[in-house]
Short mmCIF file of C-alpha atoms and ligand atoms in Angstrom, two decimals:
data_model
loop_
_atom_site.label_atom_id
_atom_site.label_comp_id
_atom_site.label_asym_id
_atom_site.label_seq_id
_atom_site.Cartn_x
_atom_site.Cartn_y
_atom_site.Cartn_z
CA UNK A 1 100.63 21.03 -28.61
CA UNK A 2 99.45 21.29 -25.09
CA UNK A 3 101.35 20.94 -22.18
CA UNK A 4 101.22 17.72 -20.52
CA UNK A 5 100.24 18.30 -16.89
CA UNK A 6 101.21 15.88 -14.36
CA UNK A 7 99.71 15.61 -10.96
CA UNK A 8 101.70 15.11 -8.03
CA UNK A 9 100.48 13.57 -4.66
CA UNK A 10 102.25 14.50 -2.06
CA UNK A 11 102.41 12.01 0.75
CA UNK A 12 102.64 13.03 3.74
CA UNK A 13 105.87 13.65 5.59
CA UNK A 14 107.56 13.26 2.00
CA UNK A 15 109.33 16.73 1.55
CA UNK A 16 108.42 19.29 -0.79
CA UNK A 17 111.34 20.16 -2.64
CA UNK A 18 112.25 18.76 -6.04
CA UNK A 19 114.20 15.37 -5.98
CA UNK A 20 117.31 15.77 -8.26
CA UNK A 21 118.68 12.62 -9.70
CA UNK A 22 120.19 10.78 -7.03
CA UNK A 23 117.98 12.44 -4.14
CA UNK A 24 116.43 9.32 -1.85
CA UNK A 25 113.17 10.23 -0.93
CA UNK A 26 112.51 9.80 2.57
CA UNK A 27 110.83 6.49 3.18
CA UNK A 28 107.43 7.66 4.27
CA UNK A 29 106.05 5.64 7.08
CA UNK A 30 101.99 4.55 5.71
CA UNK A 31 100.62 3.07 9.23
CA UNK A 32 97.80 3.74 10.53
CA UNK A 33 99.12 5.17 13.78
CA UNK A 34 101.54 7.07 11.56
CA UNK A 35 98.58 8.84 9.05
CA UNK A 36 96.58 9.35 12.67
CA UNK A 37 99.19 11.32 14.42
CA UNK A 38 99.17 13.66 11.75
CA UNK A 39 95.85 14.86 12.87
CA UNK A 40 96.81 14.33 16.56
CA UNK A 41 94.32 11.28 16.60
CA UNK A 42 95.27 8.35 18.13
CA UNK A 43 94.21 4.91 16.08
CA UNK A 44 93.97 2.12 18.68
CA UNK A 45 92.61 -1.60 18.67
CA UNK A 46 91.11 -4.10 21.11
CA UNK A 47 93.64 -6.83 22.12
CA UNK A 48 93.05 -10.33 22.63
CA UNK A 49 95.42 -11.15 25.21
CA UNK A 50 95.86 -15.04 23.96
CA UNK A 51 96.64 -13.91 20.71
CA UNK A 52 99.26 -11.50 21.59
CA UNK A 53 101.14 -14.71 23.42
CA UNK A 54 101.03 -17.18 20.81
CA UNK A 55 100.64 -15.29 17.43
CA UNK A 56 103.85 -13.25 16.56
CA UNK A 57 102.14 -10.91 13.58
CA UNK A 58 99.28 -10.41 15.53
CA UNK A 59 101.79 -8.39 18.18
CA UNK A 60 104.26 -6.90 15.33
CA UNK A 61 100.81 -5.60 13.30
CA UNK A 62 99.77 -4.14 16.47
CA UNK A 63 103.25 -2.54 17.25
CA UNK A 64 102.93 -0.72 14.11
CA UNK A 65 99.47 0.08 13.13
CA UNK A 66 98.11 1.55 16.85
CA UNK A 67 98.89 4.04 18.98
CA UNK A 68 96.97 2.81 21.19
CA UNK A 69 95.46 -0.15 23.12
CA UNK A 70 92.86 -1.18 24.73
CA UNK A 71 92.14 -4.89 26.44
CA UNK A 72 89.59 -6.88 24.85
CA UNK A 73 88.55 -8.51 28.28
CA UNK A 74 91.30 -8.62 31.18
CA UNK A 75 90.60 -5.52 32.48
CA UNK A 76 86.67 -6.81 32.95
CA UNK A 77 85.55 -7.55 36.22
CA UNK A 78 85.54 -11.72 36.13
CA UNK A 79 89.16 -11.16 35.64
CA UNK A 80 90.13 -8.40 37.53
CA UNK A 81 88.02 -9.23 40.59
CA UNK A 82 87.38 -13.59 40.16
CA UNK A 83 86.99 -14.03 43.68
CA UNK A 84 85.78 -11.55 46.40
CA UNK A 85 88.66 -9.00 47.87
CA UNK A 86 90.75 -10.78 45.49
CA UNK A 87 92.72 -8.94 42.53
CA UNK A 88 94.64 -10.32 39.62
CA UNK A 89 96.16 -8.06 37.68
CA UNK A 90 98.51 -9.98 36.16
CA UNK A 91 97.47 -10.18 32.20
CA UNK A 92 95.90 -6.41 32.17
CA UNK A 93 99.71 -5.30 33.65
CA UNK A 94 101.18 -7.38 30.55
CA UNK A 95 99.08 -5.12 27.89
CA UNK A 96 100.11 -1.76 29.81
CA UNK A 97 103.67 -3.12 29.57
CA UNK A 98 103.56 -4.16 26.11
CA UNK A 99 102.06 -0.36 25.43
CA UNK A 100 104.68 1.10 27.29
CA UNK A 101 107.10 -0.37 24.89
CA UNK A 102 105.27 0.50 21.78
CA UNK A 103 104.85 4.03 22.88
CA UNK A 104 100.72 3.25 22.98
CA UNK A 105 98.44 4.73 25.30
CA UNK A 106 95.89 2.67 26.67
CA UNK A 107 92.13 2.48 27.13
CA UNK A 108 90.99 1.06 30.61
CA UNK A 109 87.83 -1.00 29.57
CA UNK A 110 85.45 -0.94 31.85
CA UNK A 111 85.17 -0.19 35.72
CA UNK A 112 81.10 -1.15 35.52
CA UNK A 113 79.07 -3.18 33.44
CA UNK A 114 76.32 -5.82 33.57
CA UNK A 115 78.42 -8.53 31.98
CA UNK A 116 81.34 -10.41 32.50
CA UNK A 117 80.82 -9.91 35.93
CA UNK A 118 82.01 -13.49 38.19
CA UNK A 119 79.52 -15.40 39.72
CA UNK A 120 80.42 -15.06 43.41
CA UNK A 121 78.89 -11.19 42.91
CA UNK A 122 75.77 -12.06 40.99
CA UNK A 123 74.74 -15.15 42.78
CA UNK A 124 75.34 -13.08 45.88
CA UNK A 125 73.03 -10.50 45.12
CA UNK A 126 70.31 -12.82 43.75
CA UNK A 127 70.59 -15.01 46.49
CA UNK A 128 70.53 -12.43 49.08
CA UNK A 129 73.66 -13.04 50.58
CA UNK A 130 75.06 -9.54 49.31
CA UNK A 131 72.57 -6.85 50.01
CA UNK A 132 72.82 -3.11 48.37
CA UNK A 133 74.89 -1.79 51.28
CA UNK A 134 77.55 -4.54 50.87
CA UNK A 135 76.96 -4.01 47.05
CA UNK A 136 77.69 -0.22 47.19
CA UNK A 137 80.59 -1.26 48.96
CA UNK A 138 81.84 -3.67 46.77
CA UNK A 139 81.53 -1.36 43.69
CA UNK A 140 83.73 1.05 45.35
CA UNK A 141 86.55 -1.19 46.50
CA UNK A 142 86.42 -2.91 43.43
CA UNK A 143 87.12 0.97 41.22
CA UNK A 144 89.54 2.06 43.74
CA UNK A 145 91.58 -1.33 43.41
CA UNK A 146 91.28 -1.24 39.82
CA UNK A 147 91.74 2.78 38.95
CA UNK A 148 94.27 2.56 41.44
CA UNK A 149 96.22 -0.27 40.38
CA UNK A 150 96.58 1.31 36.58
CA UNK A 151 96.99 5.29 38.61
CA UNK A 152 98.63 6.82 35.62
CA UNK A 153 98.94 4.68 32.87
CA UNK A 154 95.70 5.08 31.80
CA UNK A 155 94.94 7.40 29.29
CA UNK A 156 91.08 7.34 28.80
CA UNK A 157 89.06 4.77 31.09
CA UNK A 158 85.34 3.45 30.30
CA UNK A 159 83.68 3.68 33.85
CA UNK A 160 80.32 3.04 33.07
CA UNK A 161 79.47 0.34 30.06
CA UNK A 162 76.17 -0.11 28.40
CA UNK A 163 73.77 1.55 30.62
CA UNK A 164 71.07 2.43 28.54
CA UNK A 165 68.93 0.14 26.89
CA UNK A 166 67.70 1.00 23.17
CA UNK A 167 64.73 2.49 24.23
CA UNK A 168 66.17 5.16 25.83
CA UNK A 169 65.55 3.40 29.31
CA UNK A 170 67.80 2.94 32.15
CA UNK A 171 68.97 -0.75 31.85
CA UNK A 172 67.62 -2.64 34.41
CA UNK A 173 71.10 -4.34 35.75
CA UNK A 174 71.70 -5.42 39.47
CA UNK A 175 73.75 -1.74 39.65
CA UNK A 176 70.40 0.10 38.99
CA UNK A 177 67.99 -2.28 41.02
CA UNK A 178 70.19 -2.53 44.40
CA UNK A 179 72.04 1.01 44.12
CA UNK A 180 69.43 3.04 42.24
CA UNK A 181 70.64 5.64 39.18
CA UNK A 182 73.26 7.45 41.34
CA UNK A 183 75.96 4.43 40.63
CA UNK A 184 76.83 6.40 37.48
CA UNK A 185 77.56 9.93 39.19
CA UNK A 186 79.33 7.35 42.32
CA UNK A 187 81.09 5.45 39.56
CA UNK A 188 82.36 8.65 38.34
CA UNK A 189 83.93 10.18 41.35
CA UNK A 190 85.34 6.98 42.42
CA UNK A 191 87.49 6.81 39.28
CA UNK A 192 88.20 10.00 39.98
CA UNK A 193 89.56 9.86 43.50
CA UNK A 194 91.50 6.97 42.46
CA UNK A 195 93.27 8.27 39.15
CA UNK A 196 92.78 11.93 38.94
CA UNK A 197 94.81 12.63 35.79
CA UNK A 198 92.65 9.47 33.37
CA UNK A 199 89.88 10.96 31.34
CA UNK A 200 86.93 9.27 32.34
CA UNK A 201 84.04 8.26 29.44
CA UNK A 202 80.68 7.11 29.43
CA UNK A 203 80.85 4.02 26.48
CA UNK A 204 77.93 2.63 25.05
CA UNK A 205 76.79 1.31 21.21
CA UNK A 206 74.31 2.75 19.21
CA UNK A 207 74.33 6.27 20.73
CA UNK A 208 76.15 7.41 17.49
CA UNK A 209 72.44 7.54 16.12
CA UNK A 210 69.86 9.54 16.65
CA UNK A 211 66.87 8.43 18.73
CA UNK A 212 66.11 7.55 21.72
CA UNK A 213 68.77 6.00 23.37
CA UNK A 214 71.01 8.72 21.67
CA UNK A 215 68.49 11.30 23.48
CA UNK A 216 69.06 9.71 26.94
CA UNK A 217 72.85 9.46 26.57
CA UNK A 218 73.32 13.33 25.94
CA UNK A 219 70.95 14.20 28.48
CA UNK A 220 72.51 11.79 31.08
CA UNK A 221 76.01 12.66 30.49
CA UNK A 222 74.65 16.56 30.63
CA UNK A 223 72.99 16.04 34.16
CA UNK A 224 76.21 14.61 34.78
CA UNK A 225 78.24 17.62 33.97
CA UNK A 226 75.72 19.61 35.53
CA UNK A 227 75.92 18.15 38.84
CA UNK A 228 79.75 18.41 38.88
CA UNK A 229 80.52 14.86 38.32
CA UNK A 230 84.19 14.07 36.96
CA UNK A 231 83.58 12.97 32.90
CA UNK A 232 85.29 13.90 30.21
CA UNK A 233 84.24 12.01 27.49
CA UNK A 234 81.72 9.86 25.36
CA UNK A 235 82.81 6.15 23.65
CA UNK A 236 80.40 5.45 20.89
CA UNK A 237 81.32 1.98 20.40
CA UNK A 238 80.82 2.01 16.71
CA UNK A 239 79.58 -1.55 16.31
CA UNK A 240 77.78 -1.37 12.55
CA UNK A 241 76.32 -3.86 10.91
CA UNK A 242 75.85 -3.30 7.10
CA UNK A 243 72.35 -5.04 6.98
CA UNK A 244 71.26 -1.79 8.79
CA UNK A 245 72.30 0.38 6.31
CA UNK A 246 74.83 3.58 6.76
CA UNK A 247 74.99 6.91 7.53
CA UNK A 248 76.69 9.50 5.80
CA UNK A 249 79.95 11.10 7.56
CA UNK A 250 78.35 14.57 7.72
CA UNK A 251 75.24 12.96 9.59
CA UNK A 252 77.43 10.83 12.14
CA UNK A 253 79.59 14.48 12.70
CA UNK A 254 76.63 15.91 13.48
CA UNK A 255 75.41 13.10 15.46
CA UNK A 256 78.96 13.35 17.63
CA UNK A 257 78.28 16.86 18.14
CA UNK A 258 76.01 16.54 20.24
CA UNK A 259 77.76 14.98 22.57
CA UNK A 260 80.79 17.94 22.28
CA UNK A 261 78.46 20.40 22.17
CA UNK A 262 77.97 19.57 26.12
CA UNK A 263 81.46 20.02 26.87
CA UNK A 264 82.73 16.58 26.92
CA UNK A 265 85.44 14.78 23.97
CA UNK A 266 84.33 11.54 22.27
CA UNK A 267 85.83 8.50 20.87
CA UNK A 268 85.51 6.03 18.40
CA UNK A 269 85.85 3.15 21.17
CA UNK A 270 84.95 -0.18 19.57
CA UNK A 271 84.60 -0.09 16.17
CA UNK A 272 83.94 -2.94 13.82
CA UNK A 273 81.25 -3.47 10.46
CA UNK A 274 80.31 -6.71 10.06
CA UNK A 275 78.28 -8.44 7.67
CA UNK A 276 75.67 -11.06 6.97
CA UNK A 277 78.34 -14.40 5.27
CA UNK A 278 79.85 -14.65 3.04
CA UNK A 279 82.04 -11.79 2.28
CA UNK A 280 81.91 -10.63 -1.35
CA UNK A 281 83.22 -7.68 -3.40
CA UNK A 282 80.26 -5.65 -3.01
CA UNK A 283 80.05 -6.09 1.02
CA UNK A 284 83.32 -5.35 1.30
CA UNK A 285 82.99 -1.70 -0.66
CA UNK A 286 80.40 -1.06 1.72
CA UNK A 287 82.21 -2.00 4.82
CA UNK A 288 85.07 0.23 3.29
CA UNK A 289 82.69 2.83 3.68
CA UNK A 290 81.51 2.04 6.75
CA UNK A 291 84.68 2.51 8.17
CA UNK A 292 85.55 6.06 6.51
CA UNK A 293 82.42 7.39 7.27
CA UNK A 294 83.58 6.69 11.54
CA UNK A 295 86.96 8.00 10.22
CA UNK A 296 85.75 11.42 8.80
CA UNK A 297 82.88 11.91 11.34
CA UNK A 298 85.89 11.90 13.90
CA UNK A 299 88.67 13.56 11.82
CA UNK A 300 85.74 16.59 11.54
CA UNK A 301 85.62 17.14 15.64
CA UNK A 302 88.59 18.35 17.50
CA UNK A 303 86.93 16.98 20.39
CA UNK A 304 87.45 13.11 18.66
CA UNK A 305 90.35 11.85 20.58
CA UNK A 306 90.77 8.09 19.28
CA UNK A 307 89.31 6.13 16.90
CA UNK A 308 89.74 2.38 18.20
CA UNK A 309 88.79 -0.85 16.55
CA UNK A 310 87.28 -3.80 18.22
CA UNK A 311 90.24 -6.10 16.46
CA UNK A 312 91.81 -5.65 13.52
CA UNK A 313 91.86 -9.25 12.46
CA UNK A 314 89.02 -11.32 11.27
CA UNK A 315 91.03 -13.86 12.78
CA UNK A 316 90.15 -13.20 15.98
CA UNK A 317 87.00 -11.18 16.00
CA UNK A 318 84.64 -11.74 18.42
CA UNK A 319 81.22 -11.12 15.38
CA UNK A 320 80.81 -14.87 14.17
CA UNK A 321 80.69 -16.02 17.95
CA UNK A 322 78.46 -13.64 18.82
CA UNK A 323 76.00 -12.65 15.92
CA UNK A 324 75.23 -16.35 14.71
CA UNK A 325 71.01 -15.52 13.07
CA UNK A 326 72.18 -15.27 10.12
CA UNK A 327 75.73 -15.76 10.65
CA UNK A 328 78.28 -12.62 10.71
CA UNK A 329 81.64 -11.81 10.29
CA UNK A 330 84.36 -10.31 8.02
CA UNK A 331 84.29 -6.98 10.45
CA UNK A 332 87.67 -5.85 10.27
CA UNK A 333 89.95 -3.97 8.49
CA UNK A 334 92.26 -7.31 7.95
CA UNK A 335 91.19 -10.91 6.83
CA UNK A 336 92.08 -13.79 8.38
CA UNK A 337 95.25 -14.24 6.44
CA UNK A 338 96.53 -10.56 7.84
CA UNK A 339 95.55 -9.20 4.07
CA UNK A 340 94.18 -5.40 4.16
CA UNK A 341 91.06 -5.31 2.87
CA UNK A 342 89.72 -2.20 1.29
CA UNK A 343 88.08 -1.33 4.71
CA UNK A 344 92.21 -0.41 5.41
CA UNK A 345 92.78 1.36 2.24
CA UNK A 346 89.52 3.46 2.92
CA UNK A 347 90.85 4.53 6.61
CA UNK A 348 94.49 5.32 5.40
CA UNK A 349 92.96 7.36 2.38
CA UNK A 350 90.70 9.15 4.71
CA UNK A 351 93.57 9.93 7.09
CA UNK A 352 95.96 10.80 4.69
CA UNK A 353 94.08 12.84 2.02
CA UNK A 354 92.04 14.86 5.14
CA UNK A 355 93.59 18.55 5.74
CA UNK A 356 95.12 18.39 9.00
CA UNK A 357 97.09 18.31 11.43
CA UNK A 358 94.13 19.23 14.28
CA UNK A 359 95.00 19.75 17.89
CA UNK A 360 92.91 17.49 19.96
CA UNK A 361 91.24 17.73 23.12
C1 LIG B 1 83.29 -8.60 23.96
C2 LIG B 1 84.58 -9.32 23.66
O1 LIG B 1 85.03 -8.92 22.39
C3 LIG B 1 84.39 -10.81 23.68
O2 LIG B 1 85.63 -11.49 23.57
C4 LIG B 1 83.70 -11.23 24.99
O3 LIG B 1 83.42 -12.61 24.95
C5 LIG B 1 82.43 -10.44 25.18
O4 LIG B 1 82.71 -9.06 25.16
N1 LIG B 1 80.71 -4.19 23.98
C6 LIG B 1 81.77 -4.07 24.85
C7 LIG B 1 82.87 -5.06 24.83
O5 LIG B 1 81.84 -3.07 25.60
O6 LIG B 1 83.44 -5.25 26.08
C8 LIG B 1 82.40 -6.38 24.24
O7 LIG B 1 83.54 -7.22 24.11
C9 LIG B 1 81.71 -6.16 22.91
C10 LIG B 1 80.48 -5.30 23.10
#
């Protein structure tokens, strides 16, 4: 008769040893932030500061799943900055606080971008009233306020947002036209003078492809390192969409590579897979892989330092405002109702069946 064989998983942090009878196993501690750490990744997600007031699992969920944080908006310029020479740091401090309790490290998002910017700066630069020197100006205060507010409680910072249109162009934003391209490198070294010790990324979407935009972002981030400039990293947004169709994870590693091979870390800054309504089995397989093919592409580079989600929630996901022809949603690893979809099962397998632990750096 032949031996029955059984098959033991081993969980992680579970010990080794045989159990005798009466033995407790150690409870074994499943989170996401707890599977990540393991592989010296940190798991963060975007924070939507009115939900974190008024929605009590929303804040517990995000206690335990993330190790770290970044805000989904307050630290945005029409916040930040709402009037000119005038600062309010008042909701971005509450998310660094609340970060400091949970033992999360934060992502300051973003120091320069084209939107979300208040109307008293772009009326005054279409109107005249603020020409490029005042503009140049501006930009600088603006990153030495902010980067200096947050001095040391920042952990990785997006300086530059977006600045490279998909055809591998220089977006044409009122930074480029009044400053000319040097406002990245200047960007840079403000940051830098103002919070030496934050690691300082260029973040943008669809650079974790190949093409053309993908071409200019290693070659601008490479001029940048060439020219001395203070970055340390790439954030490839990771905003899918599964009417596009996926990669595989060794493609998107070797996709990320690129990027490390110039010297610089990445991260997994804003990642989300939404989907053309309604939700059905089938869509959410593929968004399960969606999300383990981000997880493994990352888990396979040292240099990946974080893998954050843009929300966690479907409840309060910023896809079925924003991609309405056809209508989108159902991007995240939770419903509306806080239930893990198999998107979450896919990113704790991945984390917890994947040989580790890496250092990262
Ligand atoms: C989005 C927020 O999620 C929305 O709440 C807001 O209305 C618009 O901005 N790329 C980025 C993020 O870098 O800052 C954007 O966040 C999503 C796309």
């Amino acid at each position: 008769m032949a031996a029955a064989v059984l098959l033991t998983f081993q969980l992680p942090g579970a010990s080794a040893g045989q159990l005798g009878r009466g033995d407790q196993a150690q409870p074994v501690d499943q989170s996401l932030r707890a599977l990540g750490n393991r592989h010296d990744l940190r798991i963060g997600t975007a924070v939507d500061m009115a939900a974190l007031a008024s929605d009590t699992t929303y804040r517990e969920r995000i206690a335990k799943e993330f190790s770290t944080v970044t805000p989904e908006n307050v630290m945005k310029w029409e916040t930040i900055e709402p009037s000119p020479g005038s600062f309010d740091f008042s909701a971005a401090d509450q998310l660094v606080n609340f970060a400091r309790q949970n033992g999360q490290q934060v992502r300051g998002h973003t120091l320069l971008w084209h939107n979300q910017l208040p109307t008293w700066l772009t009326d005054g630069v279409a109107n005249g009233s603020i020409t490029a020197d005042r503009l140049r100006t501006i930009l600088r205060d603006h990153i030495f306020a902010e980067a200096g507010h947050f001095r040391g409680k920042i952990w990785q910072w997006d300086v530059v947002n977006e600045a490279i249109n998909d055809d591998g162009t220089m977006r044409d934003t009122i930074w480029l036209q009044k400053l000319g391209p040097g406002y990245i490198a200047d960007a840079f070294r403000w940051a830098h003078q103002a919070d030496p010790h934050a690691l300082l990324f260029y973040n943008d979407y669809n650079i974790e492809f190949t093409g053309a935009k993908h071409d200019t972002a290693v070659a601008l981030v490479k001029s940048l390192k060439a020219q001395g400039v203070p970055i340390h990293g790439v954030g490839l947004q990771g905003h899918l969409g599964l009417q596009y169709g996926l990669p595989d994870a060794p493609t998107l590693a070797a996709n990320l590579k690129h990027f490390t091979d110039t010297g610089l870390a990445v991260a997994w800054t804003e990642v989300d897979v939404r989907m053309p309504l309604p939700n059905d089995v089938y869509k959410s397989q593929a968004q399960a892989q969606g999300y383990s093919i981000v997880a493994q592409a990352c888990l396979l580079n040292p240099r990946c330092l974080s893998l954050t989600v843009w929300g966690y929630t479907d409840k309060y996901s910023w896809i079925p405002g924003w991609f309405t022809d056809p209508p989108q949603g159902a991007a995240n690893l939770l419903d509306e109702n806080y239930q893990a979809k198999p998107a979450y099962q896919a990113m704790r397998t991945v984390l917890a069946l994947s040989t580790g632990p890496h250092k990262r750096s």
